[in-house]
PDB file of C-alpha atoms in Angstrom:
ATOM      1  CA  MET D  12      34.191  16.130  25.738  1.00 39.00           C
ATOM      2  CA  HIS D  13      30.863  15.582  27.740  1.00 40.00           C
ATOM      3  CA  ARG D  14      29.508  19.084  26.660  1.00 38.00           C
ATOM      4  CA  ARG D  15      30.503  18.376  23.107  1.00 38.00           C
ATOM      5  CA  ARG D  16      28.432  15.063  23.172  1.00 38.00           C
ATOM      6  CA  LEU D  17      25.490  16.785  24.581  1.00 36.00           C
ATOM      7  CA  LEU D  18      25.635  19.427  21.896  1.00 35.00           C
ATOM      8  CA  GLN D  19      25.981  16.913  19.213  1.00 40.00           C
ATOM      9  CA  GLY D  20      23.175  14.770  20.537  1.00 41.00           C
ATOM     10  CA  ALA D  21      21.117  18.082  20.666  1.00 38.00           C
ATOM     11  CA  ALA D  22      21.992  18.990  17.153  1.00 37.00           C
ATOM     12  CA  ALA D  23      20.986  15.457  15.947  1.00 37.00           C
ATOM     13  CA  THR D  24      17.543  15.822  17.662  1.00 36.00           C
ATOM     14  CA  ALA D  25      17.056  19.185  16.115  1.00 37.00           C
ATOM     15  CA  ALA D  26      17.738  17.890  12.780  1.00 37.00           C
ATOM     16  CA  VAL D  27      15.298  15.097  13.155  1.00 35.00           C
ATOM     17  CA  ALA D  28      12.722  17.405  14.484  1.00 38.00           C
ATOM     18  CA  LEU D  29      12.927  19.371  11.216  1.00 37.00           C
ATOM     19  CA  VAL D  30      11.947  16.257   9.100  1.00 36.00           C
ATOM     20  CA  PRO D  31       8.154  16.065   8.652  1.00 39.00           C
ATOM     21  CA  ALA D  32       6.500  13.331  11.002  1.00 40.00           C
ATOM     22  CA  SER D  33       5.379  11.484   7.878  1.00 38.00           C
ATOM     23  CA  ALA D  34       8.757  11.149   6.450  1.00 37.00           C
ATOM     24  CA  ARG D  35      10.217   9.877   9.889  1.00 36.00           C
ATOM     25  CA  ALA D  36       7.319   7.444  10.291  1.00 40.00           C
ATOM     26  CA  VAL D  37       8.386   5.340   7.075  1.00 40.00           C
ATOM     27  CA  THR D  38      12.058   5.359   7.357  1.00 41.00           C
ATOM     28  CA  PRO D  39      13.322   2.774   4.897  1.00 40.00           C
ATOM     29  CA  SER D  40      15.115  -0.270   6.058  1.00 44.00           C
ATOM     30  CA  ALA D  41      17.576  -2.661   4.450  1.00 52.00           C
ATOM     31  CA  ALA D  42      14.845  -4.242   2.415  1.00 68.00           C
ATOM     32  CA  VAL D  43      14.439  -3.502  -1.248  1.00 85.00           C
ATOM     33  CA  ALA D  44      10.956  -2.631  -2.552  1.00 93.00           C
ATOM     34  CA  ASP D  45       9.669  -4.660  -5.557  1.00 96.00           C
ATOM     35  CA  HIS D  46       8.214  -1.534  -7.102  1.00 96.00           C
ATOM     36  CA  PRO D  47      11.277   0.890  -8.092  1.00 93.00           C
ATOM     37  CA  THR D  48       9.810   4.172  -6.771  1.00 94.00           C
ATOM     38  CA  ALA D  49       8.335   2.715  -3.589  1.00 97.00           C
ATOM     39  CA  LEU D  50       9.925   3.372  -0.342  1.00 97.00           C
ATOM     40  CA  TRP D  51      10.092   0.300   1.911  1.00 97.00           C
ATOM     41  CA  ALA D  52       7.978   0.815   4.945  1.00 98.00           C
ATOM     42  CA  SER D  53       7.788  -2.924   6.535  1.00 98.00           C
ATOM     43  CA  ALA D  54       4.742  -4.217   8.128  1.00 98.00           C
ATOM     44  CA  HIS D  55       5.233  -5.924  11.299  1.00 98.00           C
ATOM     45  CA  ALA D  56       5.955  -9.857  10.622  1.00 98.00           C
ATOM     46  CA  ALA D  57       2.772 -10.752  12.639  1.00 98.00           C
ATOM     47  CA  ASN D  58       0.582  -9.130   9.991  1.00 98.00           C
ATOM     48  CA  TYR D  59       1.442 -11.167   6.716  1.00 98.00           C
ATOM     49  CA  THR D  60       2.400 -14.586   5.769  1.00 97.00           C
ATOM     50  CA  VAL D  61       5.604 -15.730   3.992  1.00 96.00           C
ATOM     51  CA  PRO D  62       4.565 -18.743   1.955  1.00 95.00           C
ATOM     52  CA  ALA D  63       6.209 -21.944   2.667  1.00 92.00           C
ATOM     53  CA  HIS D  64       6.736 -22.332  -1.083  1.00 90.00           C
ATOM     54  CA  PRO D  65       7.100 -18.706  -2.426  1.00 83.00           C
ATOM     55  CA  SER D  66       7.985 -20.026  -6.093  1.00 84.00           C
ATOM     56  CA  GLU D  67       4.285 -21.552  -6.116  1.00 86.00           C
ATOM     57  CA  ARG D  68       2.511 -18.338  -5.180  1.00 89.00           C
ATOM     58  CA  ARG D  69       0.470 -17.266  -8.380  1.00 94.00           C
ATOM     59  CA  VAL D  70      -0.725 -13.814  -8.121  1.00 97.00           C
ATOM     60  CA  ASP D  71      -3.770 -13.110 -10.528  1.00 98.00           C
ATOM     61  CA  ARG D  72      -5.454  -9.941  -9.146  1.00 98.00           C
ATOM     62  CA  VAL D  73      -4.975  -6.519  -7.592  1.00 98.00           C
ATOM     63  CA  ILE D  74      -7.504  -5.462  -4.860  1.00 98.00           C
ATOM     64  CA  ILE D  75      -7.987  -1.418  -4.548  1.00 98.00           C
ATOM     65  CA  HIS D  76      -8.617  -0.146  -1.195  1.00 98.00           C
ATOM     66  CA  VAL D  77      -9.251   3.278   0.531  1.00 98.00           C
ATOM     67  CA  ALA D  78      -7.846   3.073   4.242  1.00 98.00           C
ATOM     68  CA  GLN D  79     -10.208   5.169   5.834  1.00 98.00           C
ATOM     69  CA  GLN D  80      -7.179   6.721   7.159  1.00 98.00           C
ATOM     70  CA  LEU D  81      -4.179   8.900   6.392  1.00 98.00           C
ATOM     71  CA  PHE D  82      -1.037   7.567   4.826  1.00 98.00           C
ATOM     72  CA  THR D  83       1.334   7.462   8.106  1.00 98.00           C
ATOM     73  CA  PRO D  84      -1.246   5.984  10.149  1.00 98.00           C
ATOM     74  CA  THR D  85      -2.107   3.452   7.815  1.00 98.00           C
ATOM     75  CA  ILE D  86       1.517   2.335   7.762  1.00 98.00           C
ATOM     76  CA  GLY D  87       1.523   2.760  11.550  1.00 98.00           C
ATOM     77  CA  ILE D  88      -1.449   0.209  11.765  1.00 98.00           C
ATOM     78  CA  PHE D  89       0.450  -2.374   9.677  1.00 98.00           C
ATOM     79  CA  ARG D  90       3.484  -2.091  11.908  1.00 98.00           C
ATOM     80  CA  ASP D  91       1.433  -2.885  14.928  1.00 98.00           C
ATOM     81  CA  PRO D  92       1.352  -6.764  15.482  1.00 98.00           C
ATOM     82  CA  ALA D  93      -1.960  -6.539  17.580  1.00 98.00           C
ATOM     83  CA  LYS D  94      -3.594  -5.313  14.325  1.00 98.00           C
ATOM     84  CA  GLN D  95      -3.411  -8.475  12.171  1.00 97.00           C
ATOM     85  CA  VAL D  96      -3.689  -6.606   8.874  1.00 98.00           C
ATOM     86  CA  SER D  97      -1.453  -5.285   6.098  1.00 98.00           C
ATOM     87  CA  ALA D  98      -1.355  -4.573   2.315  1.00 98.00           C
ATOM     88  CA  HIS D  99       1.383  -4.909   0.035  1.00 98.00           C
ATOM     89  CA  TYR D 100       1.149  -0.757  -0.806  1.00 98.00           C
ATOM     90  CA  VAL D 101      -0.126   2.270   0.401  1.00 98.00           C
ATOM     91  CA  VAL D 102      -0.461   5.398  -1.710  1.00 98.00           C
ATOM     92  CA  ARG D 103      -0.326   8.983  -0.496  1.00 98.00           C
ATOM     93  CA  SER D 104      -3.058  11.174  -1.939  1.00 98.00           C
ATOM     94  CA  GLY D 105      -1.133  14.640  -1.867  1.00 97.00           C
ATOM     95  CA  ASP D 106       1.764  13.345  -4.296  1.00 98.00           C
ATOM     96  CA  GLY D 107       1.288   9.966  -5.087  1.00 98.00           C
ATOM     97  CA  HIS D 108       4.131   8.639  -2.937  1.00 98.00           C
ATOM     98  CA  VAL D 109       4.116   4.951  -2.865  1.00 98.00           C
ATOM     99  CA  ALA D 110       5.224   2.813   0.506  1.00 98.00           C
ATOM    100  CA  GLN D 111       5.510  -0.799   0.222  1.00 98.00           C
ATOM    101  CA  CYS D 112       4.752  -2.603   3.445  1.00 98.00           C
ATOM    102  CA  VAL D 113       4.814  -6.222   2.567  1.00 98.00           C
ATOM    103  CA  ARG D 114       6.937  -7.885  -0.337  1.00 97.00           C
ATOM    104  CA  GLU D 115       4.993  -9.228  -3.385  1.00 97.00           C
ATOM    105  CA  LYS D 116       6.061 -12.625  -2.725  1.00 96.00           C
ATOM    106  CA  ASP D 117       4.340 -12.773   0.649  1.00 97.00           C
ATOM    107  CA  ILE D 118       0.820 -12.949   1.611  1.00 98.00           C
ATOM    108  CA  ALA D 119      -0.621  -9.594   3.087  1.00 98.00           C
ATOM    109  CA  TRP D 120      -3.834  -9.694   4.999  1.00 98.00           C
ATOM    110  CA  HIS D 121      -5.939  -7.208   3.364  1.00 98.00           C
ATOM    111  CA  ALA D 122      -8.830  -8.882   1.732  1.00 97.00           C
ATOM    112  CA  GLY D 123     -10.541 -10.426   4.705  1.00 95.00           C
ATOM    113  CA  ASN D 124     -10.747 -13.560   2.610  1.00 97.00           C
ATOM    114  CA  TRP D 125      -7.693 -16.179   2.771  1.00 97.00           C
ATOM    115  CA  ASP D 126      -8.117 -17.342  -0.495  1.00 96.00           C
ATOM    116  CA  VAL D 127      -8.110 -13.964  -2.075  1.00 97.00           C
ATOM    117  CA  ASN D 128      -5.183 -12.893   0.017  1.00 97.00           C
ATOM    118  CA  THR D 129      -3.286 -15.814  -1.249  1.00 97.00           C
ATOM    119  CA  ARG D 130      -3.598 -14.718  -4.686  1.00 97.00           C
ATOM    120  CA  SER D 131      -3.814 -10.974  -4.835  1.00 98.00           C
ATOM    121  CA  ILE D 132      -1.831  -7.812  -4.209  1.00 98.00           C
ATOM    122  CA  GLY D 133      -3.350  -5.332  -2.125  1.00 98.00           C
ATOM    123  CA  ILE D 134      -3.252  -1.441  -2.412  1.00 98.00           C
ATOM    124  CA  GLU D 135      -4.271   0.921   0.345  1.00 98.00           C
ATOM    125  CA  HIS D 136      -5.179   4.459  -0.734  1.00 98.00           C
ATOM    126  CA  GLU D 137      -5.014   7.505   1.860  1.00 98.00           C
ATOM    127  CA  GLY D 138      -8.386   8.675   2.248  1.00 98.00           C
ATOM    128  CA  TRP D 139     -12.100   8.000   2.956  1.00 98.00           C
ATOM    129  CA  VAL D 140     -14.531   6.696   0.647  1.00 97.00           C
ATOM    130  CA  ASP D 141     -16.876   9.582   1.088  1.00 97.00           C
ATOM    131  CA  ARG D 142     -14.208  12.413   0.837  1.00 97.00           C
ATOM    132  CA  PRO D 143     -13.557  12.836  -2.938  1.00 96.00           C
ATOM    133  CA  GLU D 144     -10.954  15.355  -2.327  1.00 97.00           C
ATOM    134  CA  PHE D 145      -8.630  12.578  -1.399  1.00 98.00           C
ATOM    135  CA  PHE D 146      -8.896  10.910  -4.819  1.00 98.00           C
ATOM    136  CA  THR D 147      -6.309  13.359  -6.613  1.00 98.00           C
ATOM    137  CA  ASP D 148      -5.022  13.300 -10.129  1.00 98.00           C
ATOM    138  CA  VAL D 149      -1.583  12.500  -8.875  1.00 98.00           C
ATOM    139  CA  MET D 150      -2.839   9.725  -6.705  1.00 98.00           C
ATOM    140  CA  TYR D 151      -4.835   8.061  -9.391  1.00 98.00           C
ATOM    141  CA  ARG D 152      -1.817   8.444 -11.903  1.00 98.00           C
ATOM    142  CA  ARG D 153       0.765   6.806  -9.307  1.00 98.00           C
ATOM    143  CA  SER D 154      -1.482   4.253  -8.116  1.00 98.00           C
ATOM    144  CA  ALA D 155      -2.264   3.214 -11.988  1.00 98.00           C
ATOM    145  CA  LEU D 156       1.501   2.877 -12.730  1.00 98.00           C
ATOM    146  CA  LEU D 157       1.906   0.928  -9.781  1.00 98.00           C
ATOM    147  CA  THR D 158      -1.027  -1.523 -10.912  1.00 98.00           C
ATOM    148  CA  ALA D 159       0.166  -1.459 -14.321  1.00 98.00           C
ATOM    149  CA  ALA D 160       3.631  -2.492 -13.056  1.00 98.00           C
ATOM    150  CA  ILE D 161       2.235  -5.473 -10.740  1.00 98.00           C
ATOM    151  CA  CYS D 162       0.064  -6.687 -13.752  1.00 98.00           C
ATOM    152  CA  ALA D 163       3.346  -6.721 -15.812  1.00 98.00           C
ATOM    153  CA  ARG D 164       5.419  -8.656 -13.200  1.00 97.00           C
ATOM    154  CA  HIS D 165       2.667 -11.142 -12.591  1.00 97.00           C
ATOM    155  CA  GLY D 166       0.877 -11.575 -16.220  1.00 98.00           C
ATOM    156  CA  ILE D 167      -2.274 -10.055 -14.703  1.00 98.00           C
ATOM    157  CA  PRO D 168      -4.753  -8.886 -17.302  1.00 98.00           C
ATOM    158  CA  LYS D 169      -5.353  -5.088 -17.101  1.00 98.00           C
ATOM    159  CA  ASP D 170      -9.116  -5.281 -16.866  1.00 98.00           C
ATOM    160  CA  ARG D 171     -11.867  -4.831 -14.437  1.00 98.00           C
ATOM    161  CA  ALA D 172     -12.091  -8.679 -13.827  1.00 98.00           C
ATOM    162  CA  HIS D 173      -8.627  -8.768 -12.490  1.00 98.00           C
ATOM    163  CA  ILE D 174      -8.347  -5.310 -10.826  1.00 98.00           C
ATOM    164  CA  THR D 175     -11.141  -5.181  -8.191  1.00 98.00           C
ATOM    165  CA  GLY D 176     -12.315  -3.384  -5.251  1.00 98.00           C
ATOM    166  CA  HIS D 177     -12.139  -4.438  -1.565  1.00 98.00           C
ATOM    167  CA  HIS D 178     -16.003  -4.659  -1.649  1.00 97.00           C
ATOM    168  CA  GLU D 179     -16.116  -7.292  -4.393  1.00 97.00           C
ATOM    169  CA  VAL D 180     -13.906  -9.729  -2.324  1.00 97.00           C
ATOM    170  CA  PRO D 181     -16.388 -12.589  -1.655  1.00 95.00           C
ATOM    171  CA  GLY D 182     -17.647 -12.310   1.930  1.00 92.00           C
ATOM    172  CA  SER D 183     -16.392  -8.820   2.322  1.00 91.00           C
ATOM    173  CA  ASP D 184     -18.188  -6.330   4.698  1.00 91.00           C
ATOM    174  CA  HIS D 185     -16.209  -3.396   3.307  1.00 95.00           C
ATOM    175  CA  THR D 186     -17.507  -0.791   1.017  1.00 95.00           C
ATOM    176  CA  ASP D 187     -13.989   0.739  -0.285  1.00 96.00           C
ATOM    177  CA  PRO D 188     -13.149   1.933  -2.722  1.00 97.00           C
ATOM    178  CA  GLY D 189     -16.682   3.294  -2.665  1.00 96.00           C
ATOM    179  CA  VAL D 190     -18.996   5.038  -5.078  1.00 96.00           C
ATOM    180  CA  LEU D 191     -16.632   7.670  -5.571  1.00 97.00           C
ATOM    181  CA  TRP D 192     -13.591   5.740  -6.957  1.00 98.00           C
ATOM    182  CA  ASN D 193     -13.462   6.543 -10.612  1.00 98.00           C
ATOM    183  CA  TRP D 194     -12.947   3.095 -12.136  1.00 98.00           C
ATOM    184  CA  ASP D 195     -13.225   4.004 -15.896  1.00 98.00           C
ATOM    185  CA  ARG D 196     -10.582   6.835 -15.468  1.00 98.00           C
ATOM    186  CA  TYR D 197      -8.529   4.351 -13.303  1.00 98.00           C
ATOM    187  CA  LEU D 198      -8.320   1.510 -15.799  1.00 98.00           C
ATOM    188  CA  ARG D 199      -7.902   3.940 -18.565  1.00 98.00           C
ATOM    189  CA  LEU D 200      -4.734   5.152 -16.742  1.00 98.00           C
ATOM    190  CA  VAL D 201      -3.585   1.660 -15.937  1.00 98.00           C
ATOM    191  CA  ASN D 202      -3.674   0.676 -19.703  1.00 98.00           C
ATOM    192  CA  LEU D 203      -1.876   3.836 -20.744  1.00 97.00           C
ATOM    193  CA  ALA D 204       0.965   3.065 -18.432  1.00 92.00           C
TER     194      ALA D 204
END
């Protein structure tokens, strides 16, 4: 019996090793994502705020970020309680896969400005502001679908005044999504969704 358990354990370990690290790192929990195609990959509870009166939370904008990091490490940062940062969503460059890290009813710590955090949804995108190869067609399309759905859920106008970059947040010292982010294309895709 002991040998059988050892073999079963070895087989399970081998099976897990066959799963790509990026998939293992974002294993879904029991929570349900707000966006139907998003994988739930919860941020640590120390990295976002649950509002005292969620029904009073009014979201009026979407903030676009570029993570300056790959997809899985970005989620890892949000899971580290020492980092004190999170975003609601992360979009992967290669296939447009979406992970949700904070529920939309909760306040993610993404904008660097508490007032903006309390009334916005933050979307991180895998990549770097100076590496346009990360801004793939599928990433733009899936992110635009996500943004359009967020706008529909919260009654946010789908325009440049309500879909803004991290660099436009008052008091921000960030440059993302950067000058290589194609705002015209993005907003066109959001409005076509």
